[in-house]
Coordinates of C-alpha atoms and ligand atoms in Angstrom, one line a residue:
Chain M
M1417 CA 81.3 5.7 48.7
L1418 CA 83.6 4.7 45.8
K1419 CA 83.2 1.1 44.7
M1420 CA 85.4 1.0 41.7
D1421 CA 87.7 3.6 40.2
I1422 CA 88.9 3.6 36.6
Q1423 CA 92.2 5.5 36.3
K1424 CA 93.7 6.6 33.0
V1425 CA 93.0 3.3 31.1
D1426 CA 94.3 2.8 27.6
L1427 CA 93.3 -0.2 25.7
F1428 CA 94.6 -1.4 22.4
Y1429 CA 93.1 -4.1 20.1
G1430 CA 96.4 -4.8 18.3
E1431 CA 97.4 -1.5 16.8
F1432 CA 94.0 0.1 17.3
Q1433 CA 93.5 2.2 20.4
A1434 CA 89.9 1.7 21.6
L1435 CA 90.2 3.5 25.0
K1436 CA 92.2 6.7 25.4
G1437 CA 93.1 7.6 29.0
V1438 CA 89.6 6.9 30.3
S1439 CA 88.9 7.7 34.0
M1440 CA 85.7 7.3 35.8
P1441 CA 84.5 6.7 39.4
I1442 CA 81.8 4.2 40.1
Q1443 CA 79.9 4.9 43.3
A1444 CA 78.6 2.1 45.5
N1445 CA 74.9 1.3 45.4
K1446 CA 74.3 3.6 42.5
I1447 CA 73.6 3.1 38.8
T1448 CA 76.2 4.4 36.5
A1449 CA 75.3 4.7 32.8
L1450 CA 77.7 4.7 29.9
I1451 CA 76.3 6.4 26.8
G1452 CA 77.7 7.3 23.4
P1453 CA 77.4 6.5 19.7
S1454 CA 78.0 2.9 18.5
G1455 CA 81.7 1.9 18.4
C1456 CA 82.9 4.6 20.9
G1457 CA 84.2 2.0 23.3
K1458 CA 81.4 1.5 25.9
S1459 CA 81.4 -2.3 25.8
T1460 CA 85.2 -2.3 25.8
L1461 CA 85.3 -0.2 28.9
L1462 CA 82.7 -2.3 30.6
R1463 CA 84.5 -5.5 29.8
C1464 CA 87.6 -4.0 31.4
L1465 CA 85.8 -4.0 34.7
N1466 CA 85.7 -7.8 35.1
R1467 CA 88.6 -8.5 32.8
M1468 CA 86.5 -10.1 30.1
N1469 CA 88.8 -8.5 27.6
D1470 CA 91.5 -10.9 28.7
L1471 CA 89.8 -13.5 26.5
I1472 CA 90.5 -11.5 23.3
P1473 CA 93.8 -12.2 21.7
N1474 CA 96.2 -9.3 21.2
V1475 CA 94.6 -7.0 23.7
R1476 CA 96.9 -4.6 25.7
I1477 CA 95.6 -2.7 28.6
Q1478 CA 97.4 0.1 30.6
G1479 CA 96.3 2.0 33.6
T1480 CA 94.6 1.1 36.9
I1481 CA 91.1 -0.1 37.8
L1482 CA 90.5 -0.3 41.5
L1483 CA 87.9 -2.5 43.1
D1484 CA 87.7 -1.5 46.8
N1485 CA 91.1 0.0 46.5
F1486 CA 92.6 -3.1 45.0
N1487 CA 94.0 -3.0 41.5
I1488 CA 92.3 -5.7 39.5
Y1489 CA 95.0 -5.6 36.9
E1490 CA 97.7 -6.3 39.5
P1491 CA 99.9 -9.1 38.4
G1492 CA 98.8 -12.2 40.2
A1493 CA 95.3 -11.0 40.7
R1494 CA 92.9 -14.0 40.4
V1495 CA 90.6 -13.3 37.5
E1496 CA 88.0 -15.9 38.7
D1497 CA 87.7 -14.1 42.0
I1498 CA 87.3 -10.7 40.3
R1499 CA 84.6 -12.1 38.1
K1500 CA 82.8 -13.5 41.1
R1501 CA 82.7 -10.0 42.6
V1502 CA 82.0 -8.2 39.4
G1503 CA 79.4 -10.0 37.4
M1504 CA 78.1 -9.4 33.9
V1505 CA 74.8 -9.4 32.0
F1506 CA 75.1 -9.6 28.3
Q1507 CA 73.4 -7.9 25.4
R1508 CA 71.7 -11.0 24.2
P1509 CA 70.3 -13.2 26.9
N1510 CA 72.7 -16.2 27.1
P1511 CA 71.2 -18.8 29.5
F1512 CA 73.1 -22.1 29.3
P1513 CA 71.5 -25.0 27.5
M1514 CA 70.3 -26.7 30.7
S1515 CA 67.4 -26.5 33.0
V1516 CA 66.3 -23.2 34.7
F1517 CA 67.4 -24.6 38.0
D1518 CA 70.9 -25.6 36.7
N1519 CA 71.3 -22.2 35.3
V1520 CA 70.6 -20.4 38.5
V1521 CA 72.9 -22.5 40.6
Y1522 CA 75.6 -22.7 38.0
G1523 CA 77.8 -20.1 39.7
L1524 CA 77.3 -21.8 43.1
R1525 CA 78.4 -25.2 41.7
V1526 CA 81.4 -23.6 40.1
A1527 CA 82.3 -22.2 43.5
G1528 CA 82.1 -25.7 44.9
N1529 CA 78.6 -25.8 46.5
F1530 CA 76.8 -29.0 45.9
N1531 CA 74.5 -29.2 49.0
K1532 CA 71.0 -29.8 47.5
S1533 CA 69.0 -27.9 50.1
F1534 CA 71.4 -25.0 50.0
L1535 CA 71.2 -24.8 46.2
A1536 CA 67.4 -25.1 46.2
E1537 CA 67.1 -22.3 48.8
K1538 CA 69.5 -20.1 46.9
A1539 CA 67.7 -20.7 43.6
E1540 CA 64.4 -19.7 45.0
K1541 CA 65.8 -16.5 46.6
S1542 CA 67.7 -15.5 43.5
L1543 CA 64.7 -16.1 41.2
K1544 CA 62.5 -14.1 43.5
A1545 CA 65.0 -11.2 43.5
A1546 CA 65.0 -11.2 39.7
W1547 CA 61.2 -11.3 39.8
L1548 CA 61.1 -14.6 37.9
W1549 CA 60.0 -17.0 40.6
D1550 CA 56.3 -16.8 39.8
N1551 CA 57.0 -17.4 36.1
V1552 CA 59.2 -20.4 36.5
K1553 CA 58.5 -22.0 39.9
D1554 CA 56.6 -24.9 38.2
R1555 CA 59.1 -25.4 35.4
L1556 CA 62.5 -25.3 37.1
R1557 CA 63.4 -28.6 35.4
D1558 CA 62.5 -27.3 31.9
S1559 CA 65.2 -26.1 29.5
A1560 CA 66.0 -22.4 30.0
L1561 CA 66.1 -22.0 26.3
D1562 CA 62.3 -22.4 26.1
L1563 CA 61.6 -19.3 28.2
P1564 CA 60.6 -16.1 26.5
L1565 CA 63.5 -13.6 25.9
D1566 CA 62.8 -11.2 28.7
Q1567 CA 62.5 -14.1 31.2
Q1568 CA 65.8 -15.5 29.8
Q1569 CA 67.4 -12.1 30.5
R1570 CA 66.0 -12.1 34.0
L1571 CA 67.3 -15.6 34.5
C1572 CA 70.7 -14.4 33.6
I1573 CA 70.3 -11.7 36.2
A1574 CA 69.1 -14.3 38.7
R1575 CA 72.1 -16.6 38.1
L1576 CA 74.3 -13.6 38.8
I1577 CA 72.5 -12.6 42.0
A1578 CA 72.9 -16.2 43.2
V1579 CA 76.7 -15.7 43.4
E1580 CA 76.2 -12.4 45.3
P1581 CA 78.5 -10.2 43.2
E1582 CA 79.2 -6.7 44.5
V1583 CA 79.0 -5.0 41.1
I1584 CA 76.7 -5.9 38.2
L1585 CA 77.8 -4.9 34.7
M1586 CA 75.0 -4.7 32.1
D1587 CA 75.8 -4.3 28.4
E1588 CA 72.7 -3.0 26.7
P1589 CA 70.6 -5.6 28.6
C1590 CA 67.4 -4.5 27.0
S1591 CA 68.4 -4.2 23.3
A1592 CA 66.8 -7.6 22.5
L1593 CA 63.6 -6.9 24.4
D1594 CA 60.3 -5.1 23.6
P1595 CA 59.3 -2.0 25.5
I1596 CA 57.2 -3.8 28.1
A1597 CA 60.0 -6.2 28.9
T1598 CA 62.4 -3.3 29.0
A1599 CA 60.3 -1.5 31.5
K1600 CA 60.3 -4.6 33.7
I1601 CA 64.1 -4.9 33.6
E1602 CA 64.5 -1.2 34.4
E1603 CA 62.2 -1.5 37.3
L1604 CA 64.2 -4.5 38.5
M1605 CA 67.4 -2.5 38.2
N1606 CA 66.0 0.2 40.4
E1607 CA 65.2 -2.4 43.0
L1608 CA 68.6 -4.0 42.8
R1609 CA 70.4 -0.7 43.4
A1610 CA 69.8 -1.1 47.1
S1611 CA 72.1 -4.1 47.3
Y1612 CA 74.4 -3.8 44.3
T1613 CA 76.5 -1.4 42.4
I1614 CA 75.4 -1.3 38.8
V1615 CA 77.1 -0.1 35.6
I1616 CA 74.9 -0.1 32.5
V1617 CA 75.9 0.5 28.9
T1618 CA 73.1 1.8 26.8
H1619 CA 72.7 3.6 23.5
N1620 CA 69.3 4.6 24.5
M1621 CA 69.7 8.0 26.2
H1622 CA 66.2 8.0 27.6
Q1623 CA 67.0 4.8 29.4
A1624 CA 70.1 6.3 30.9
A1625 CA 68.1 9.4 32.0
R1626 CA 65.4 7.2 33.5
V1627 CA 67.5 4.7 35.5
S1628 CA 70.9 6.1 36.3
D1629 CA 72.4 8.2 39.0
F1630 CA 75.6 9.0 37.1
T1631 CA 76.3 9.2 33.4
G1632 CA 79.5 9.0 31.4
Y1633 CA 79.4 10.2 27.8
M1634 CA 82.0 8.5 25.6
L1635 CA 83.2 9.5 22.1
L1636 CA 85.9 7.8 20.0
G1637 CA 87.4 6.1 23.0
E1638 CA 87.5 9.1 25.3
M1639 CA 85.4 10.0 28.3
V1640 CA 84.1 13.3 27.2
E1641 CA 81.9 14.1 30.2
F1642 CA 81.0 12.4 33.4
G1643 CA 78.7 13.6 36.2
V1644 CA 75.4 13.3 38.0
T1645 CA 72.8 12.2 35.4
S1646 CA 70.5 15.1 35.7
E1647 CA 73.4 17.6 35.2
V1648 CA 74.8 15.7 32.2
F1649 CA 71.4 15.7 30.5
I1650 CA 70.2 19.2 31.5
T1651 CA 73.4 21.3 31.7
P1652 CA 76.1 19.4 29.8
K1653 CA 79.5 21.2 30.0
D1654 CA 81.0 19.9 26.8
K1655 CA 79.7 21.0 23.5
R1656 CA 80.0 17.5 22.1
T1657 CA 77.7 16.1 24.8
Q1658 CA 75.2 18.9 24.2
D1659 CA 75.1 17.9 20.5
Y1660 CA 74.7 14.2 21.3
I1661 CA 71.9 14.8 23.8
S1662 CA 70.0 17.2 21.6
G1663 CA 70.1 14.6 18.9
K1664 CA 72.5 16.3 16.5
Y1665 CA 74.9 13.4 16.6
G1666 CA 74.7 9.7 16.8
Chain E
M1337 CA 73.4 -20.1 -19.6
S1338 CA 70.3 -20.7 -21.6
Q1339 CA 67.2 -22.3 -20.1
K1340 CA 67.7 -25.4 -22.2
S1341 CA 71.3 -26.2 -21.4
E1342 CA 70.4 -25.7 -17.8
T1343 CA 67.8 -28.3 -18.0
V1344 CA 70.2 -30.7 -19.6
V1345 CA 72.8 -30.1 -16.9
Y1346 CA 70.1 -30.7 -14.3
Y1347 CA 69.2 -34.0 -15.8
V1348 CA 72.8 -35.1 -16.2
L1349 CA 73.5 -34.4 -12.6
Q1350 CA 70.4 -36.1 -11.5
F1351 CA 71.3 -39.2 -13.5
I1352 CA 74.8 -39.3 -11.9
A1353 CA 73.4 -38.8 -8.4
L1354 CA 70.8 -41.5 -8.9
S1355 CA 73.1 -44.0 -10.4
A1356 CA 75.5 -43.5 -7.5
M1357 CA 72.8 -44.2 -5.1
G1358 CA 71.4 -46.9 -7.3
S1359 CA 74.7 -48.8 -7.3
L1360 CA 74.9 -48.6 -3.5
L1361 CA 71.4 -49.9 -3.3
L1362 CA 72.2 -52.8 -5.7
I1363 CA 75.3 -53.8 -3.6
A1364 CA 73.2 -53.8 -0.5
L1365 CA 70.5 -55.9 -2.2
F1366 CA 73.0 -58.3 -3.6
I1367 CA 74.6 -59.0 -0.2
L1368 CA 71.1 -59.4 1.3
K1369 CA 70.0 -61.7 -1.5
E1370 CA 73.1 -63.9 -1.1
G1371 CA 73.3 -64.0 2.6
F1372 CA 69.8 -63.6 4.0
P1373 CA 68.3 -66.9 2.8
F1374 CA 71.3 -68.7 4.4
I1375 CA 70.5 -67.1 7.8
L1376 CA 66.9 -68.2 7.6
E1377 CA 67.9 -71.7 6.5
E1378 CA 70.5 -72.1 9.2
G1379 CA 68.3 -70.5 11.8
P1380 CA 69.3 -67.0 13.0
S1381 CA 70.1 -68.1 16.6
K1382 CA 72.2 -71.0 15.5
F1383 CA 74.1 -68.9 13.0
L1384 CA 74.7 -66.1 15.5
F1385 CA 75.3 -67.9 18.8
S1386 CA 76.9 -71.2 17.9
S1387 CA 80.6 -71.3 18.6
T1388 CA 81.8 -73.8 16.0
W1389 CA 83.0 -72.4 12.7
E1390 CA 84.1 -75.4 10.6
P1391 CA 83.1 -74.8 7.0
A1392 CA 84.4 -78.2 5.9
K1393 CA 82.1 -79.9 8.3
E1394 CA 79.2 -77.6 7.6
H1395 CA 79.4 -75.9 11.0
F1396 CA 78.6 -72.2 10.5
G1397 CA 78.5 -70.4 13.9
I1398 CA 79.9 -66.9 13.9
F1399 CA 79.7 -66.4 17.6
P1400 CA 83.5 -66.3 18.1
M1401 CA 83.8 -63.7 15.4
L1402 CA 80.9 -61.7 16.8
V1403 CA 82.6 -61.6 20.2
G1404 CA 85.9 -60.8 18.5
S1405 CA 84.4 -57.8 16.7
V1406 CA 82.8 -56.6 19.9
W1407 CA 86.0 -56.9 21.9
V1408 CA 88.2 -55.2 19.3
T1409 CA 85.7 -52.4 18.7
F1410 CA 85.1 -51.8 22.3
G1411 CA 88.9 -51.7 22.8
A1412 CA 89.3 -49.3 20.0
L1413 CA 86.7 -47.0 21.7
V1414 CA 88.4 -47.2 25.0
V1415 CA 91.7 -46.2 23.4
G1416 CA 90.4 -43.8 20.7
G1417 CA 87.3 -42.2 22.3
P1418 CA 88.8 -40.4 25.3
L1419 CA 92.0 -39.6 23.5
G1420 CA 90.1 -38.2 20.5
V1421 CA 87.7 -36.1 22.6
A1422 CA 90.4 -34.8 24.9
G1423 CA 92.5 -34.0 21.8
A1424 CA 89.6 -32.1 20.2
I1425 CA 89.0 -30.1 23.4
Y1426 CA 92.6 -29.2 23.7
L1427 CA 92.9 -28.2 20.0
V1428 CA 89.7 -26.2 20.0
E1429 CA 90.2 -24.5 23.3
F1430 CA 93.8 -24.2 24.0
T1431 CA 95.5 -23.9 20.7
P1432 CA 96.0 -20.6 18.9
K1433 CA 93.9 -20.1 15.7
G1434 CA 97.0 -19.9 13.5
L1435 CA 98.3 -23.2 14.6
M1436 CA 94.9 -24.8 14.2
R1437 CA 94.9 -23.9 10.5
I1438 CA 97.9 -26.3 10.1
I1439 CA 96.8 -29.0 12.6
K1440 CA 93.2 -29.5 11.3
P1441 CA 94.3 -30.5 7.7
V1442 CA 97.0 -32.8 9.2
I1443 CA 94.4 -34.6 11.2
E1444 CA 92.2 -35.0 8.1
L1445 CA 95.3 -36.3 6.3
L1446 CA 95.7 -39.0 9.0
A1447 CA 92.3 -40.3 7.9
G1448 CA 93.7 -40.9 4.5
I1449 CA 96.6 -43.1 5.5
P1450 CA 95.9 -46.6 4.0
S1451 CA 95.0 -49.1 6.7
V1452 CA 97.7 -51.5 5.5
V1453 CA 100.2 -49.0 6.8
Y1454 CA 98.6 -49.0 10.2
G1455 CA 98.6 -52.7 10.1
F1456 CA 102.2 -52.8 9.2
M1457 CA 103.1 -50.6 12.1
G1458 CA 101.1 -53.0 14.3
V1459 CA 102.9 -56.1 13.1
A1460 CA 106.4 -54.6 13.0
V1461 CA 106.4 -52.5 16.2
L1462 CA 103.4 -53.0 18.4
A1463 CA 103.0 -56.8 18.4
P1464 CA 106.6 -57.5 19.3
L1465 CA 106.4 -54.9 22.1
I1466 CA 103.3 -56.6 23.6
R1467 CA 104.9 -60.0 23.2
T1468 CA 108.0 -59.0 25.0
Y1469 CA 106.7 -56.8 27.7
I1470 CA 103.2 -57.9 28.5
G1471 CA 103.0 -61.5 27.2
G1472 CA 100.9 -63.6 24.9
P1473 CA 101.4 -64.0 21.2
G1474 CA 101.5 -60.3 20.5
L1475 CA 99.0 -60.4 17.7
S1476 CA 96.0 -59.9 19.9
V1477 CA 92.9 -58.0 21.0
L1478 CA 95.1 -55.5 22.6
A1479 CA 97.2 -54.9 19.5
A1480 CA 94.1 -54.6 17.4
S1481 CA 92.4 -52.2 19.9
L1482 CA 95.4 -49.9 20.0
I1483 CA 95.8 -49.8 16.2
L1484 CA 92.1 -49.3 15.6
G1485 CA 92.0 -46.7 18.4
I1486 CA 94.6 -44.7 16.6
M1487 CA 92.8 -45.2 13.3
I1488 CA 89.5 -43.8 14.5
L1489 CA 91.2 -40.8 16.1
P1490 CA 90.8 -38.6 13.0
T1491 CA 87.1 -39.4 12.8
V1492 CA 86.4 -38.8 16.5
M1493 CA 88.6 -35.7 16.6
S1494 CA 87.4 -33.9 13.6
I1495 CA 83.7 -34.4 14.3
S1496 CA 84.1 -33.6 18.0
M1497 CA 86.0 -30.5 17.0
D1498 CA 83.1 -29.4 14.7
A1499 CA 80.7 -30.0 17.6
L1500 CA 82.8 -28.0 20.0
N1501 CA 83.3 -25.2 17.5
S1502 CA 79.6 -24.9 17.0
V1503 CA 78.9 -24.2 20.7
P1504 CA 78.0 -20.5 20.8
P1505 CA 80.8 -18.4 22.3
S1506 CA 78.1 -16.6 24.4
Y1507 CA 77.8 -19.8 26.6
K1508 CA 81.4 -19.7 27.3
E1509 CA 81.4 -16.0 28.1
G1510 CA 78.5 -16.4 30.4
S1511 CA 80.3 -19.1 32.3
L1512 CA 83.6 -17.3 32.6
A1513 CA 81.8 -14.1 33.7
L1514 CA 80.4 -16.1 36.6
G1515 CA 83.9 -16.8 37.8
A1516 CA 84.3 -20.3 36.3
T1517 CA 87.8 -21.3 35.2
R1518 CA 88.4 -22.4 31.6
W1519 CA 88.3 -26.0 32.6
Q1520 CA 85.1 -25.7 34.6
T1521 CA 83.6 -23.9 31.6
Q1522 CA 84.7 -26.7 29.3
Y1523 CA 83.2 -29.6 31.3
M1524 CA 80.2 -27.9 32.8
V1525 CA 79.0 -26.0 29.7
V1526 CA 80.8 -26.6 26.5
L1527 CA 80.9 -30.4 26.7
K1528 CA 77.3 -30.5 27.7
A1529 CA 76.3 -28.3 24.8
A1530 CA 78.3 -30.4 22.4
K1531 CA 77.5 -33.8 23.8
S1532 CA 75.3 -35.1 21.0
G1533 CA 77.9 -34.2 18.4
I1534 CA 80.6 -35.8 20.5
L1535 CA 78.4 -38.9 20.9
A1536 CA 78.0 -39.0 17.1
S1537 CA 81.7 -38.8 16.6
I1538 CA 82.3 -41.7 18.8
I1539 CA 79.5 -43.8 17.1
L1540 CA 81.0 -43.0 13.7
G1541 CA 84.4 -44.0 15.0
M1542 CA 82.9 -47.2 16.2
G1543 CA 81.4 -47.9 12.8
R1544 CA 84.8 -47.4 11.3
A1545 CA 86.4 -49.7 13.9
I1546 CA 83.8 -52.5 13.2
G1547 CA 84.2 -52.2 9.5
E1548 CA 88.0 -52.1 9.4
T1549 CA 89.5 -55.2 7.8
M1550 CA 93.1 -55.0 6.6
A1551 CA 94.7 -53.6 9.7
V1552 CA 92.8 -56.0 11.9
I1553 CA 93.7 -59.1 9.9
M1554 CA 97.3 -58.1 10.2
V1555 CA 97.4 -57.5 14.0
A1556 CA 94.6 -59.5 15.6
G1557 CA 96.0 -63.0 15.0
N1558 CA 92.7 -64.4 13.5
A1559 CA 92.3 -67.5 15.7
V1560 CA 88.6 -68.6 15.6
K1561 CA 88.0 -68.8 19.3
I1562 CA 86.4 -66.8 22.0
P1563 CA 89.2 -64.8 23.7
N1564 CA 89.7 -65.1 27.4
S1565 CA 91.9 -62.0 27.8
V1566 CA 93.0 -59.0 25.8
L1567 CA 96.3 -60.8 25.1
D1568 CA 94.5 -63.6 23.1
S1569 CA 94.3 -63.7 19.4
V1570 CA 90.8 -63.1 17.8
R1571 CA 89.1 -63.0 14.5
T1572 CA 86.6 -60.4 13.6
L1573 CA 83.6 -60.6 11.3
T1574 CA 85.3 -58.6 8.6
A1575 CA 88.5 -60.6 8.9
N1576 CA 86.5 -63.8 8.6
I1577 CA 85.0 -62.7 5.3
A1578 CA 88.2 -61.4 3.8
L1579 CA 90.3 -64.4 4.8
E1580 CA 87.9 -67.0 3.4
M1581 CA 86.1 -65.5 0.6
G1582 CA 88.9 -66.2 -1.8
Y1583 CA 88.3 -70.0 -1.8
A1584 CA 84.8 -70.4 -0.4
T1585 CA 82.2 -72.1 -2.4
G1586 CA 78.6 -73.2 -2.0
R1587 CA 77.2 -73.0 1.5
H1588 CA 80.5 -71.7 2.9
R1589 CA 80.3 -68.8 0.5
Q1590 CA 76.7 -68.1 1.5
A1591 CA 77.7 -68.2 5.1
L1592 CA 80.3 -65.5 4.4
F1593 CA 77.7 -63.3 2.7
A1594 CA 75.4 -63.9 5.7
T1595 CA 78.3 -62.7 7.9
G1596 CA 78.3 -59.6 5.7
V1597 CA 74.6 -59.1 6.3
V1598 CA 75.1 -59.1 10.0
L1599 CA 77.9 -56.6 9.7
F1600 CA 75.9 -54.5 7.4
L1601 CA 72.9 -54.4 9.9
V1602 CA 75.2 -53.5 12.8
I1603 CA 76.8 -50.6 10.9
M1604 CA 73.5 -49.3 9.6
M1605 CA 72.2 -49.3 13.2
L1606 CA 75.2 -47.4 14.5
N1607 CA 75.0 -44.9 11.7
S1608 CA 71.3 -44.2 12.1
F1609 CA 72.0 -43.7 15.8
A1610 CA 74.8 -41.2 15.0
M1611 CA 72.6 -39.3 12.5
W1612 CA 69.8 -39.2 15.0
S1613 CA 72.0 -37.7 17.7
L1614 CA 73.5 -35.2 15.3
K1615 CA 69.9 -34.1 14.5
E1616 CA 69.1 -33.8 18.2
R1617 CA 71.9 -31.3 18.4
R1618 CA 70.6 -29.2 15.5
K1619 CA 67.2 -29.1 17.0
K1620 CA 68.5 -27.1 20.0
Ligands
ADP2801 N1 87.6 -7.8 19.6 C1 87.9 -6.6 18.9 N2 89.0 -6.6 18.1 C2 89.3 -5.4 17.5 N3 88.6 -4.3 17.6 C3 87.5 -4.3 18.4 C4 87.1 -5.5 19.1 N4 86.0 -5.2 19.8 C5 85.7 -3.9 19.6 N5 86.6 -3.3 18.7 C6 86.6 -2.0 18.2 O1 86.7 -1.1 19.3 C7 85.9 0.0 19.2 C8 84.9 0.1 20.4 O2 84.1 -1.0 20.3 P1 82.9 -1.3 21.4 O3 83.6 -1.2 22.8 O4 82.3 -2.5 21.1 O5 82.0 0.0 21.2 P2 80.5 0.2 21.7 O6 80.2 -0.8 22.7 O7 80.5 1.6 22.3 O8 79.6 0.2 20.5 C9 85.2 -0.2 17.9 O9 85.8 0.6 16.9 C10 85.3 -1.6 17.5 O10 85.4 -1.8 16.1
MG2802 MG1 78.6 -2.3 22.6

């Protein structure tokens, strides 16, 4: 089932065109990976999906991005609502400078929930879903900034899960982590796939091959190839994809 | 540059730096030496908490001035604190970068306006307005609070702006990505992250308000009595020193120095508190 659909999106940073007629389907409850060399526009495309690019001055976007058949760039669409449905995990873990608990329930408070027992229950559930509960259950009141990096990243995932988004966007979520922490996050993603639609940007091809169901290969702002991950990696149709995957490029 | 001339430059600079610090230290010592014995002699509690200030009759109680300083400073904070912080948030968050490049220097320029000009505005415009529309003599706690509130705005704003600017953008992104509005992001994350810097800005503004003299003399009315309302005239510690130092002799003169000591201690305390809270922020 189609969860989101990117249709012929052009994006300009001032004069510079960072995305050129990009189209890509995003299937529900699957992991879609975006790969490509640095600077090809992966992050830019990902940030289109929850309208984070709106924050950058002088950005111009054309085209359509559907979320359950609703164009998120429709004039009058409420950005806050879109971002509640399409959440994001950033490259560097960015927990807020507050306690672990306050981090997890942040999104709920933003949405107007202040009932203590409800928040506590949600916090526990979300932390469990992010496999963090056992690490932090005795230090919920401690500052989140004191956690090790991989736990910080899982906390960022937990605080996203707490608001029950439909889609989770991840921009190189493991690039600040060591291999063991990376493996844990990958495992977690695999688990989350049952309930969420995930789009992950990675410059690590092996990671894309390991975790994703679909893969899009981007180059210089264009979507060169998109398909089922195994096909993209084993029998790429485009010569440029072949070169990239065999390590001749990037 | 040769090794030798470098050494010379080093010692010259060191001498200049040390003599600057040295002269500050001497001033502090001088004030302490002149004023402190008087406090001990008179008895600290009598000096601080007695309400009669009649130098001719050897009554030296600075309580009315202490209260005056507190009222006026508190009033300045009520006026300048929220205004300054809100202004800083607005400028940092909702003003385009290009415009900011003009506005920031203008704010810093405001800090350079001589206080007598502020005082003049108070006397010529504000006091008559208060007298006509609200009541009282016009020259009052209210007038002084408003003028001082405006005078501390540049301090509060520019330090608050620095604090807000140093909040990592990733906090803001994280909040917006969870569906928070810009306002929610401001008060739930950015303000929290910048709170020690903002606190420091308010404390430094407070130090400025307590220490201000000329503008206060011009607009506060300077009556030596404990005010009953914001419309009453007051005299502050600084005003007391400036008004009487010119003709004071003997114990009267010592009493004024002692007033200076009290002022000095209060400002030192505020500044150390501000430094401490700035350091707290850096630790995070
Ligand atoms: N805020 C911005 N302003 C101007 N150009 C940008 C901005 N962000 C990214 N770019 C440019 O857009 C291109 C794509 O960037 P990005 O999406 O970050 O690539 P990737 O994530 O694939 O490394 C790059 O050439 C980059 O320099
Ligand atoms: Mg990127």
